Amino acid sequence: MNSALIFIFLTIVLALFLGIRARRGKDMSLEQWAVGGRGFGAAIVFLLMAGEIYTTFVFLGGSGYAYGHGAGAYYLLGYGSLPFILSYFLLPPIWRYAKERNLISQPDFFASKYNSPVLGVLVAIVGFAALVPYLVLQLKGLGIIVSVSSYSALSSNQGVLIGAVVVAVYVALSGVHGSAWTSVVKDALVMFVAVFLGLYLPYHYYGGVGDMFAAIEKAKPGFLALKNVGESPVWMVSTVILSTLGFYMWPHMFMATYTAKREEVLRRNAFVLPIYQLMLLFILFVGFSAVLAVPGLTGGDIDLALFKVSLATFDPWFVGVIGAAGILTALVPGSMILMTSATLLANNVYRPLRPQSSDAHVARVAKWLAPAVMALAVLFTLGGGQTIVALLLMAYALVTQLFPVLLASLIGKNLVTRPAAFASIIVGEATVAWVSLTKKSVAALFPFLPDALKDLNVGIVALAFNVATLVVVTLLTRRTAAAAQLSADAS
Amino acid sequence: MRSIHLLALLPVLAVLVGPFFVNRVTPYVLGMPFLLAWLAGALVLTSIVMAIIYYADRARFEAADRGQEGV
């Protein structure tokens, strides 16, 4: 057994131990399991929300994107700041409404606001459809990390299986309490690894961060600024907008909001989290340091940039530490996603189908569904699938389509009618599915657009259709709805 | 919406409008390409602006929060 493998195993054991220990002294009702009994303080809510940013997608994908695409990766910094401005205004009213009504999940919120359990089922299905590919992505990243950082002592598939079992066990037992405790270890370790690598690697290979960028600019002119076509400023800005609107539309992020003890916790996070995102800068430095140090990775292999450059630089034991950090970036978000998926299915699909079920029964169903969902994700992961990144982008676009209907429900007296809410979500999702499956770009869809707009993220098009539907159907149905209300009031 | 909330527009404009004007590598700032430094600066600006808004709002919300803790 090599020394890297020892660190990896210790991490996995520690994650399992913390996850299971977290349930001590709690009776695991659905409210405790899914939203921690709404008792989490600032630090824990902070870590649960930061956990969304530091997933394997950033650890591997962020550094890999900088390595392969250069300036295109800067968009991560925009993504690291704007969602939190939105959160300051958006989350407190969501939290307050959910607390008053003891809501557990995101579909509960839509169902309650629009007084329609069926809308809740629709939102639950959308959420589930977006979460499964996201879970698959975490598992796939986990497999890569375990196999590379163990110097191939473990295969990628073995890594996936071990990780899946660990997450499924502690999610079923401890729910969000487990995720919270593992988050603490994860963020400390990831912070250390990211900052250390981001400063050490540029220094080691180039003599410093400034010298590194100067060397890259010399070797690959234009790599460090956005292009005029493709990954242009239009592309970057539209992608940041989409990511910002989608950030809190993820069902697990929505539920993380519910865990807060007081709404002040959410407000304070709006100014603490952005500064925390500066860690992304160091992740980008790692990717850039690999550009000239380990050249030649192309295609999907760019995701290996961080580990390739680490393998070339450090002793095995330290590669093990990096691997341990990487594993935690998969386990923590993976557990949040898994718990949320199980809650959506049990609370918002199963319960409406069997309305006579007791709360305790629904809680048991959720806990049994967690391993089942994990098994499904493992099947998808092992079944291959080169299109994971395409799936993730589709998943992001899917959840973003919930934003207009949510926003309308928060503004004063909601003018949007129930049919309009259904129609807008369905039109938005259908557009995303169609565009993703046919892999059309905006340029292909609308050849008559001025060149400057052809790099728009396609999710924006779906969002535009979505909002247009919302407005038109609301105008068409409002009179009928008002008349129905009048006659109901009269009788 | 209070007028202090309008401050939040600053980082939004920096991230969504800025890239069209500052998409360049030079001059390097703290060793970073200009656009990267600009966006990192926007991140810091976001924190500062939101902290100002938070503390301006806080007095207003404190009474309400005290009420909730009793529940």
Coordinates of C-alpha atoms in Angstrom, one line a residue:
Chain A
M1 CA 0.0 0.0 0.0
N2 CA 1.5 3.4 -0.9
S3 CA 1.4 6.4 1.3
A4 CA -1.2 8.2 -0.9
L5 CA -3.6 5.4 -0.4
I6 CA -3.3 5.7 3.4
F7 CA -4.5 9.3 3.3
I8 CA -7.3 8.5 1.0
F9 CA -8.6 5.7 3.2
L10 CA -8.2 7.8 6.4
T11 CA -10.3 10.5 4.7
I12 CA -13.0 8.1 3.8
V13 CA -13.2 6.6 7.3
L14 CA -13.2 10.1 8.8
A15 CA -16.1 11.2 6.5
L16 CA -18.1 8.1 7.5
F17 CA -17.3 8.6 11.2
L18 CA -18.3 12.3 11.2
G19 CA -21.4 11.6 9.1
I20 CA -22.7 8.9 11.4
R21 CA -21.8 10.6 14.6
A22 CA -23.7 13.7 13.6
R23 CA -27.0 11.9 14.2
R24 CA -26.3 11.6 18.0
G25 CA -29.2 12.8 20.1
K26 CA -31.5 13.6 17.3
D27 CA -34.8 11.9 16.5
M28 CA -34.7 11.7 12.8
S29 CA -38.0 13.2 11.7
L30 CA -38.1 14.3 8.1
E31 CA -37.6 17.9 9.3
Q32 CA -34.5 16.9 11.3
W33 CA -33.2 14.7 8.5
A34 CA -33.7 17.1 5.6
V35 CA -33.4 20.6 7.0
G36 CA -31.7 20.0 10.4
G37 CA -34.7 21.1 12.3
R38 CA -34.0 24.6 11.1
G39 CA -31.5 25.0 13.8
F40 CA -28.2 25.7 12.0
G41 CA -26.1 28.7 12.9
A42 CA -24.2 31.0 10.6
A43 CA -21.0 28.9 10.3
I44 CA -22.8 25.7 9.2
V45 CA -25.2 27.3 6.8
F46 CA -22.2 29.1 5.4
L47 CA -20.3 25.8 4.8
L48 CA -23.4 24.1 3.3
M49 CA -23.7 26.9 0.8
A50 CA -20.0 27.2 0.1
G51 CA -20.1 23.5 -0.5
E52 CA -22.1 24.1 -3.6
I53 CA -19.2 26.1 -5.1
Y54 CA -16.4 23.7 -4.1
T55 CA -17.5 20.6 -5.8
T56 CA -15.4 18.3 -8.0
F57 CA -16.6 20.4 -10.9
V58 CA -14.5 23.3 -9.7
F59 CA -11.6 21.3 -8.2
L60 CA -11.1 19.3 -11.4
G61 CA -13.2 21.2 -13.9
G62 CA -12.2 24.7 -12.9
S63 CA -8.5 24.1 -13.0
G64 CA -9.0 22.0 -16.1
Y65 CA -11.0 24.8 -17.8
A66 CA -8.2 27.3 -17.1
Y67 CA -5.7 24.8 -18.5
G68 CA -7.7 24.1 -21.7
H69 CA -9.7 27.3 -22.3
G70 CA -7.7 30.1 -20.7
A71 CA -9.7 33.2 -20.1
G72 CA -13.0 31.4 -20.5
A73 CA -12.4 30.1 -17.0
Y74 CA -12.6 33.6 -15.5
Y75 CA -16.4 33.3 -15.6
L76 CA -16.1 31.3 -12.4
L77 CA -15.2 34.5 -10.6
G78 CA -18.4 36.2 -11.8
Y79 CA -20.3 33.1 -10.7
G80 CA -18.6 33.5 -7.4
S81 CA -19.9 36.9 -6.7
L82 CA -23.3 37.7 -8.2
P83 CA -25.4 34.9 -6.7
F84 CA -24.7 36.2 -3.3
I85 CA -26.1 39.7 -4.1
L86 CA -29.2 38.0 -5.3
S87 CA -29.3 35.9 -2.2
Y88 CA -29.4 38.9 0.1
F89 CA -32.8 40.0 -1.3
L90 CA -34.2 36.6 -2.3
L91 CA -33.5 34.2 0.5
P92 CA -34.9 36.0 3.6
P93 CA -38.5 36.0 2.2
I94 CA -38.1 32.4 1.1
W95 CA -36.8 31.4 4.5
R96 CA -39.6 33.3 6.4
Y97 CA -42.4 31.8 4.2
A98 CA -41.0 28.3 4.6
K99 CA -40.6 28.6 8.4
E100 CA -44.2 29.9 8.8
R101 CA -45.5 26.9 7.0
N102 CA -43.0 24.2 8.0
L103 CA -42.0 23.6 4.5
I104 CA -39.3 20.9 3.9
S105 CA -38.4 21.1 0.2
Q106 CA -38.4 23.3 -2.8
P107 CA -41.5 21.8 -4.5
D108 CA -43.3 22.5 -1.2
F109 CA -42.6 26.2 -1.7
F110 CA -44.0 26.3 -5.2
A111 CA -47.0 24.1 -4.3
S112 CA -47.8 26.3 -1.3
K113 CA -47.3 29.7 -3.1
Y114 CA -49.5 28.6 -6.1
N115 CA -51.8 26.5 -3.9
S116 CA -51.3 23.5 -6.3
P117 CA -49.8 20.2 -5.1
V118 CA -49.6 19.2 -8.8
L119 CA -47.2 22.1 -9.4
G120 CA -45.2 20.7 -6.6
V121 CA -45.0 17.4 -8.4
L122 CA -43.8 19.1 -11.6
V123 CA -41.1 21.0 -9.7
A124 CA -40.0 17.9 -7.9
I125 CA -39.6 16.0 -11.2
V126 CA -37.6 18.9 -12.7
G127 CA -35.4 19.0 -9.6
F128 CA -34.9 15.2 -9.7
A129 CA -34.1 15.3 -13.4
A130 CA -31.4 18.0 -12.8
L131 CA -30.0 16.4 -9.6
V132 CA -29.2 12.9 -11.0
P133 CA -26.7 14.0 -13.7
Y134 CA -25.2 16.3 -11.0
L135 CA -24.7 13.3 -8.7
V136 CA -23.3 11.2 -11.6
L137 CA -20.8 14.0 -12.2
Q138 CA -19.6 14.0 -8.6
L139 CA -19.2 10.2 -8.7
K140 CA -17.3 10.4 -12.0
G141 CA -15.0 13.0 -10.5
L142 CA -14.6 10.8 -7.4
G143 CA -13.5 7.9 -9.5
I144 CA -10.9 10.0 -11.4
I145 CA -9.5 11.4 -8.1
V146 CA -9.3 8.0 -6.4
S147 CA -7.6 6.3 -9.3
V148 CA -5.1 9.0 -10.1
S149 CA -4.1 9.9 -6.6
S150 CA -3.7 6.3 -5.5
Y151 CA -1.3 5.9 -8.5
S152 CA -3.8 3.5 -10.0
A153 CA -3.7 1.1 -7.0
L154 CA -7.5 1.5 -7.1
S155 CA -9.4 1.6 -10.3
S156 CA -11.8 4.4 -11.1
N157 CA -14.8 2.1 -10.8
Q158 CA -13.6 0.9 -7.3
G159 CA -13.4 4.6 -6.3
V160 CA -16.9 5.2 -7.5
L161 CA -18.3 2.2 -5.6
I162 CA -16.5 3.0 -2.3
G163 CA -17.6 6.6 -2.4
A164 CA -21.2 5.7 -3.3
V165 CA -21.5 3.3 -0.4
V166 CA -20.0 5.8 2.1
V167 CA -22.3 8.6 1.0
A168 CA -25.4 6.4 0.9
V169 CA -24.8 5.1 4.4
Y170 CA -24.3 8.4 6.1
V171 CA -27.1 10.2 4.2
A172 CA -29.6 7.4 5.1
L173 CA -28.5 7.6 8.8
S174 CA -27.8 11.3 9.4
G175 CA -29.3 13.3 6.6
V176 CA -28.2 16.9 6.5
H177 CA -26.5 16.7 9.9
G178 CA -23.9 14.3 8.3
S179 CA -23.3 16.7 5.4
A180 CA -22.8 19.6 7.7
W181 CA -20.2 17.8 9.8
T182 CA -18.2 16.5 6.8
S183 CA -18.4 20.1 5.3
V184 CA -16.3 21.4 8.2
V185 CA -13.4 19.0 7.5
K186 CA -13.8 19.4 3.7
D187 CA -13.6 23.2 3.6
A188 CA -10.6 23.4 5.9
L189 CA -8.7 20.9 3.8
V190 CA -9.8 22.3 0.4
M191 CA -8.9 25.8 1.4
F192 CA -5.4 24.7 2.5
V193 CA -4.8 22.6 -0.6
A194 CA -6.1 25.3 -3.1
V195 CA -4.2 28.2 -1.6
F196 CA -1.0 26.2 -1.2
L197 CA -1.1 24.7 -4.7
G198 CA -2.1 28.1 -6.2
L199 CA 0.9 29.8 -4.8
Y200 CA 3.5 27.0 -4.7
L201 CA 3.1 25.7 -8.3
P202 CA 3.5 29.1 -10.0
Y203 CA 6.5 29.8 -7.8
H204 CA 8.0 26.4 -8.4
Y205 CA 7.7 26.4 -12.1
Y206 CA 7.9 30.1 -13.1
G207 CA 9.2 32.0 -10.1
G208 CA 5.9 33.6 -9.2
V209 CA 2.3 34.3 -10.3
G210 CA 3.3 37.4 -12.4
D211 CA 6.1 35.5 -14.1
M212 CA 3.8 32.6 -14.8
F213 CA 1.2 34.8 -16.6
A214 CA 4.0 36.6 -18.5
A215 CA 5.4 33.3 -19.7
I216 CA 2.0 32.0 -20.8
E217 CA 1.2 35.2 -22.7
K218 CA 4.6 34.9 -24.4
A219 CA 4.0 31.2 -25.4
K220 CA 0.3 31.5 -26.2
P221 CA -0.6 35.1 -27.1
G222 CA -4.3 35.8 -26.6
F223 CA -4.9 32.8 -24.2
L224 CA -5.4 35.1 -21.2
A225 CA -8.1 37.4 -22.7
L226 CA -11.5 36.5 -24.0
K227 CA -11.8 35.8 -27.7
N228 CA -13.9 37.8 -30.2
V229 CA -15.8 34.7 -31.3
G230 CA -16.9 31.7 -29.2
E231 CA -15.8 32.3 -25.6
S232 CA -16.4 36.1 -26.0
P233 CA -17.5 38.7 -23.5
V234 CA -21.1 38.1 -24.6
W235 CA -20.7 34.4 -23.9
M236 CA -19.2 35.1 -20.5
V237 CA -21.7 37.6 -19.3
S238 CA -24.7 35.5 -20.4
T239 CA -23.2 32.4 -18.8
V240 CA -22.7 34.4 -15.5
I241 CA -26.3 35.6 -15.6
L242 CA -27.7 32.1 -16.1
S243 CA -25.5 30.7 -13.4
T244 CA -26.5 33.5 -11.0
L245 CA -30.2 32.9 -11.6
G246 CA -29.8 29.1 -11.3
F247 CA -27.6 29.1 -8.2
Y248 CA -30.3 29.1 -5.6
M249 CA -32.8 27.2 -7.9
W250 CA -30.9 24.0 -7.2
P251 CA -33.2 22.0 -4.9
H252 CA -30.4 21.3 -2.5
M253 CA -29.4 25.0 -2.3
F254 CA -33.0 25.9 -1.7
M255 CA -33.2 23.4 1.2
A256 CA -29.9 24.6 2.6
T257 CA -31.6 27.9 3.0
Y258 CA -34.3 26.3 5.2
T259 CA -31.6 25.0 7.6
A260 CA -30.8 28.5 8.9
K261 CA -31.9 29.3 12.4
R262 CA -32.5 33.0 11.7
E263 CA -32.8 35.0 8.5
E264 CA -29.9 37.2 9.6
V265 CA -27.6 34.2 9.0
L266 CA -28.6 34.3 5.3
R267 CA -28.0 38.0 5.0
R268 CA -24.6 37.9 6.6
N269 CA -23.6 35.1 4.2
A270 CA -24.2 37.5 1.4
F271 CA -21.0 39.4 2.3
V272 CA -18.9 36.7 3.7
L273 CA -19.3 34.2 0.9
P274 CA -18.0 36.4 -1.9
I275 CA -14.7 36.9 -0.2
Y276 CA -14.5 33.2 0.4
Q277 CA -14.8 32.6 -3.3
L278 CA -11.4 34.2 -3.8
M279 CA -10.3 30.6 -3.3
L280 CA -11.4 30.1 -6.9
L281 CA -8.6 32.4 -8.0
F282 CA -6.0 29.9 -6.6
I283 CA -7.8 27.0 -8.3
L284 CA -7.4 29.0 -11.6
F285 CA -3.7 29.6 -10.8
V286 CA -3.2 25.8 -10.5
G287 CA -4.8 25.3 -13.9
F288 CA -2.6 28.0 -15.5
S289 CA 0.6 26.6 -13.9
A290 CA -0.1 23.3 -15.6
V291 CA -0.3 25.0 -19.1
L292 CA 3.4 25.0 -19.7
A293 CA 4.4 22.5 -17.0
V294 CA 2.4 19.5 -18.2
P295 CA 1.4 20.4 -21.8
G296 CA -0.5 18.2 -24.2
L297 CA -3.7 17.3 -22.3
T298 CA -6.7 17.6 -24.7
G299 CA -10.4 16.9 -24.8
G300 CA -11.8 15.3 -21.6
D301 CA -8.2 14.9 -20.2
I302 CA -8.0 18.6 -19.4
D303 CA -9.9 17.7 -16.1
L304 CA -6.7 15.8 -15.1
A305 CA -4.6 19.0 -15.2
L306 CA -4.5 19.5 -11.4
F307 CA -3.5 16.0 -10.7
K308 CA -1.0 15.7 -13.5
V309 CA 0.9 18.7 -12.4
S310 CA 0.7 17.5 -8.7
L311 CA 2.0 14.1 -9.6
A312 CA 4.9 15.7 -11.5
T313 CA 5.7 17.9 -8.5
F314 CA 5.1 16.3 -5.2
D315 CA 5.9 13.2 -3.1
P316 CA 3.2 10.5 -3.0
W317 CA 2.1 11.3 0.6
F318 CA 1.3 14.9 -0.4
V319 CA -0.6 13.7 -3.5
G320 CA -2.6 11.7 -1.0
V321 CA -3.5 14.9 0.9
I322 CA -4.6 16.5 -2.4
G323 CA -6.6 13.4 -3.2
A324 CA -8.2 13.5 0.2
A325 CA -9.3 17.1 -0.4
G326 CA -10.6 16.1 -3.8
I327 CA -12.6 13.2 -2.4
L328 CA -14.3 15.4 0.1
T329 CA -15.3 17.9 -2.7
A330 CA -17.2 15.0 -4.1
L331 CA -18.6 13.4 -0.9
V332 CA -20.1 16.5 0.6
P333 CA -22.1 17.9 -2.4
G334 CA -22.9 14.3 -3.3
S335 CA -24.5 13.8 0.1
M336 CA -26.5 17.0 -0.2
I337 CA -27.7 16.1 -3.7
L338 CA -28.6 12.5 -2.6
M339 CA -30.6 13.6 0.4
T340 CA -32.4 16.2 -1.6
S341 CA -33.3 13.8 -4.4
A342 CA -34.7 11.3 -1.8
T343 CA -36.7 14.1 -0.1
L344 CA -38.2 15.3 -3.4
L345 CA -39.4 11.9 -4.3
A346 CA -40.7 10.9 -0.9
N347 CA -42.2 14.3 0.1
N348 CA -43.4 15.7 -3.2
V349 CA -44.1 12.7 -5.4
Y350 CA -44.9 9.8 -3.0
R351 CA -46.9 11.8 -0.4
P352 CA -49.3 13.4 -2.9
L353 CA -50.0 10.0 -4.4
R354 CA -50.8 8.5 -0.9
P355 CA -52.1 11.5 1.0
Q356 CA -53.0 9.3 4.0
S357 CA -49.4 8.5 4.8
S358 CA -48.1 9.6 8.2
D359 CA -45.0 11.9 8.5
A360 CA -43.0 9.1 10.0
H361 CA -43.9 6.9 7.1
V362 CA -42.8 9.5 4.5
A363 CA -39.5 10.0 6.5
R364 CA -38.8 6.2 6.3
V365 CA -39.5 6.2 2.6
A366 CA -37.1 9.1 2.1
K367 CA -34.3 7.2 4.0
W368 CA -34.9 4.0 1.9
L369 CA -35.0 6.0 -1.3
A370 CA -31.5 7.5 -0.7
P371 CA -29.6 4.3 -1.3
A372 CA -31.9 3.5 -4.3
V373 CA -31.2 6.8 -5.9
M374 CA -27.4 6.3 -5.3
A375 CA -27.6 2.9 -6.9
L376 CA -29.2 4.5 -10.0
A377 CA -26.5 7.1 -10.1
V378 CA -23.8 4.4 -9.9
L379 CA -25.4 2.6 -12.8
F380 CA -25.3 5.7 -14.9
T381 CA -21.7 6.5 -13.8
L382 CA -20.4 3.0 -14.6
G383 CA -22.5 2.8 -17.8
G384 CA -20.0 5.3 -19.2
G385 CA -21.4 8.5 -20.8
Q386 CA -18.9 10.9 -22.4
T387 CA -21.5 13.6 -22.3
I388 CA -21.4 14.4 -18.5
V389 CA -20.5 18.0 -19.0
A390 CA -23.3 18.4 -21.5
L391 CA -25.6 16.8 -19.0
L392 CA -24.5 19.2 -16.3
L393 CA -25.0 22.3 -18.5
M394 CA -28.4 20.9 -19.3
A395 CA -29.1 20.3 -15.6
Y396 CA -28.2 23.9 -14.9
A397 CA -30.4 25.2 -17.6
L398 CA -33.2 23.0 -16.3
V399 CA -33.2 24.5 -12.7
T400 CA -32.8 28.0 -14.0
Q401 CA -36.2 27.8 -15.7
L402 CA -37.8 27.8 -12.2
F403 CA -36.6 31.3 -11.5
P404 CA -39.3 33.4 -13.2
V405 CA -42.2 31.6 -11.5
L406 CA -40.4 31.8 -8.1
L407 CA -39.6 35.5 -8.5
A408 CA -43.2 36.3 -9.4
S409 CA -44.4 34.5 -6.3
L410 CA -42.2 36.7 -4.1
I411 CA -43.3 40.1 -5.5
G412 CA -46.1 41.8 -3.7
K413 CA -49.5 40.4 -4.8
N414 CA -48.6 37.6 -7.2
L415 CA -50.1 38.4 -10.6
V416 CA -49.1 35.2 -12.2
T417 CA -51.8 32.6 -12.6
R418 CA -51.5 28.9 -11.9
P419 CA -51.9 27.9 -15.6
A420 CA -49.2 30.4 -16.5
A421 CA -46.8 29.0 -13.9
F422 CA -47.3 25.5 -15.4
A423 CA -47.0 26.7 -19.0
S424 CA -43.8 28.8 -18.4
I425 CA -42.0 26.0 -16.6
I426 CA -43.0 23.4 -19.2
V427 CA -42.1 25.7 -22.1
G428 CA -38.7 26.6 -20.5
E429 CA -37.8 22.9 -19.8
A430 CA -38.9 21.7 -23.2
T431 CA -36.7 24.4 -24.9
V432 CA -33.8 23.3 -22.7
A433 CA -34.3 19.7 -23.5
W434 CA -34.7 20.3 -27.2
V435 CA -31.7 22.6 -27.5
S436 CA -29.5 20.2 -25.4
L437 CA -30.5 17.1 -27.3
T438 CA -30.1 18.7 -30.7
K439 CA -26.9 20.5 -29.5
K440 CA -28.0 23.7 -31.3
S441 CA -26.1 26.9 -30.6
V442 CA -27.8 30.4 -30.7
A443 CA -26.0 31.0 -34.0
A444 CA -27.6 27.9 -35.5
L445 CA -31.1 28.7 -34.1
F446 CA -31.2 32.4 -35.1
P447 CA -28.9 32.9 -38.0
F448 CA -30.4 36.4 -38.5
L449 CA -29.1 37.7 -35.2
P450 CA -26.2 40.2 -35.3
D451 CA -22.9 38.5 -34.8
A452 CA -22.3 40.0 -31.4
L453 CA -25.3 38.1 -30.0
K454 CA -24.4 34.7 -31.5
D455 CA -22.3 33.7 -28.5
L456 CA -25.2 34.0 -26.1
N457 CA -25.5 31.0 -23.8
V458 CA -28.5 29.0 -25.2
G459 CA -30.1 28.8 -21.7
I460 CA -30.9 32.5 -22.1
V461 CA -33.1 31.7 -25.1
A462 CA -35.0 29.1 -23.1
L463 CA -35.4 31.7 -20.3
A464 CA -36.7 34.3 -22.8
F465 CA -39.3 31.8 -24.1
N466 CA -40.2 31.0 -20.5
V467 CA -40.8 34.6 -19.5
A468 CA -42.8 35.3 -22.7
T469 CA -45.0 32.3 -21.9
L470 CA -45.5 33.5 -18.3
V471 CA -46.6 36.9 -19.4
V472 CA -48.9 35.8 -22.3
V473 CA -50.6 33.0 -20.4
T474 CA -51.1 35.2 -17.4
L475 CA -52.8 37.9 -19.5
L476 CA -55.0 35.2 -21.2
T477 CA -56.0 33.5 -18.0
R478 CA -56.3 36.4 -15.6
R479 CA -59.7 37.4 -16.5
T480 CA -61.1 33.9 -16.2
A481 CA -59.3 33.5 -12.9
A482 CA -60.7 36.8 -11.6
A483 CA -64.2 35.8 -12.7
A484 CA -63.9 32.4 -11.0
Q485 CA -62.7 34.2 -7.8
L486 CA -65.6 36.6 -7.9
S487 CA -68.2 33.9 -8.3
A488 CA -66.5 31.9 -5.5
D489 CA -66.6 34.9 -3.2
A490 CA -70.3 35.5 -4.1
S491 CA -71.4 32.0 -3.3
Chain B
M1 CA -36.1 48.6 -1.6
R2 CA -34.1 51.3 0.2
S3 CA -31.7 53.6 -1.6
I4 CA -28.7 52.0 0.1
H5 CA -29.6 48.8 -1.8
L6 CA -28.8 50.5 -5.0
L7 CA -25.1 50.2 -4.1
A8 CA -25.5 46.5 -5.0
L9 CA -25.6 47.6 -8.6
L10 CA -21.9 48.5 -8.5
P11 CA -20.5 44.9 -8.5
V12 CA -23.3 43.8 -10.9
L13 CA -22.2 46.4 -13.4
A14 CA -18.6 45.5 -12.8
V15 CA -19.2 41.9 -13.7
L16 CA -21.8 42.2 -16.4
V17 CA -20.7 45.4 -18.2
G18 CA -17.0 45.6 -17.3
P19 CA -15.8 42.6 -19.4
F20 CA -16.8 44.4 -22.7
F21 CA -14.4 47.3 -21.8
V22 CA -11.6 45.6 -19.9
N23 CA -11.1 42.4 -21.9
R24 CA -7.3 42.7 -22.0
V25 CA -4.2 41.1 -20.7
T26 CA -2.2 44.3 -19.9
P27 CA -1.5 46.1 -17.7
Y28 CA -0.9 43.2 -15.2
V29 CA -2.3 43.9 -11.8
L30 CA -0.7 42.0 -8.9
G31 CA 0.8 39.8 -11.6
M32 CA -2.6 38.9 -13.0
P33 CA -4.0 39.6 -16.5
F34 CA -6.1 42.7 -16.4
L35 CA -9.5 41.1 -16.9
L36 CA -8.8 38.4 -14.2
A37 CA -7.7 41.1 -11.8
W38 CA -10.8 43.1 -12.6
L39 CA -13.1 40.2 -11.8
A40 CA -11.2 39.3 -8.6
G41 CA -11.6 43.0 -7.7
A42 CA -15.3 42.7 -8.4
L43 CA -15.5 39.8 -5.9
V44 CA -13.9 41.9 -3.2
L45 CA -16.1 44.9 -4.1
T46 CA -19.2 42.6 -3.7
S47 CA -18.1 41.7 -0.2
I48 CA -17.5 45.3 0.8
V49 CA -20.8 46.6 -0.8
M50 CA -22.9 43.8 0.8
A51 CA -21.3 44.4 4.1
I52 CA -22.2 48.1 4.0
I53 CA -25.8 47.2 3.0
Y54 CA -26.0 44.5 5.8
Y55 CA -24.9 46.9 8.5
A56 CA -27.2 49.7 7.2
D57 CA -30.1 47.3 7.2
R58 CA -29.2 45.6 10.5
A59 CA -30.6 48.3 12.8
R60 CA -33.9 48.0 11.0
F61 CA -34.0 44.2 11.3
E62 CA -32.6 43.7 14.7
A63 CA -35.9 44.3 16.5
A64 CA -37.6 41.7 14.2
D65 CA -34.9 39.2 14.7
R66 CA -35.2 39.5 18.5
G67 CA -38.9 38.8 18.1
Q68 CA -38.2 35.6 16.1
E69 CA -35.7 34.2 18.6
G70 CA -38.4 34.1 21.3
V71 CA -40.6 31.8 19.1

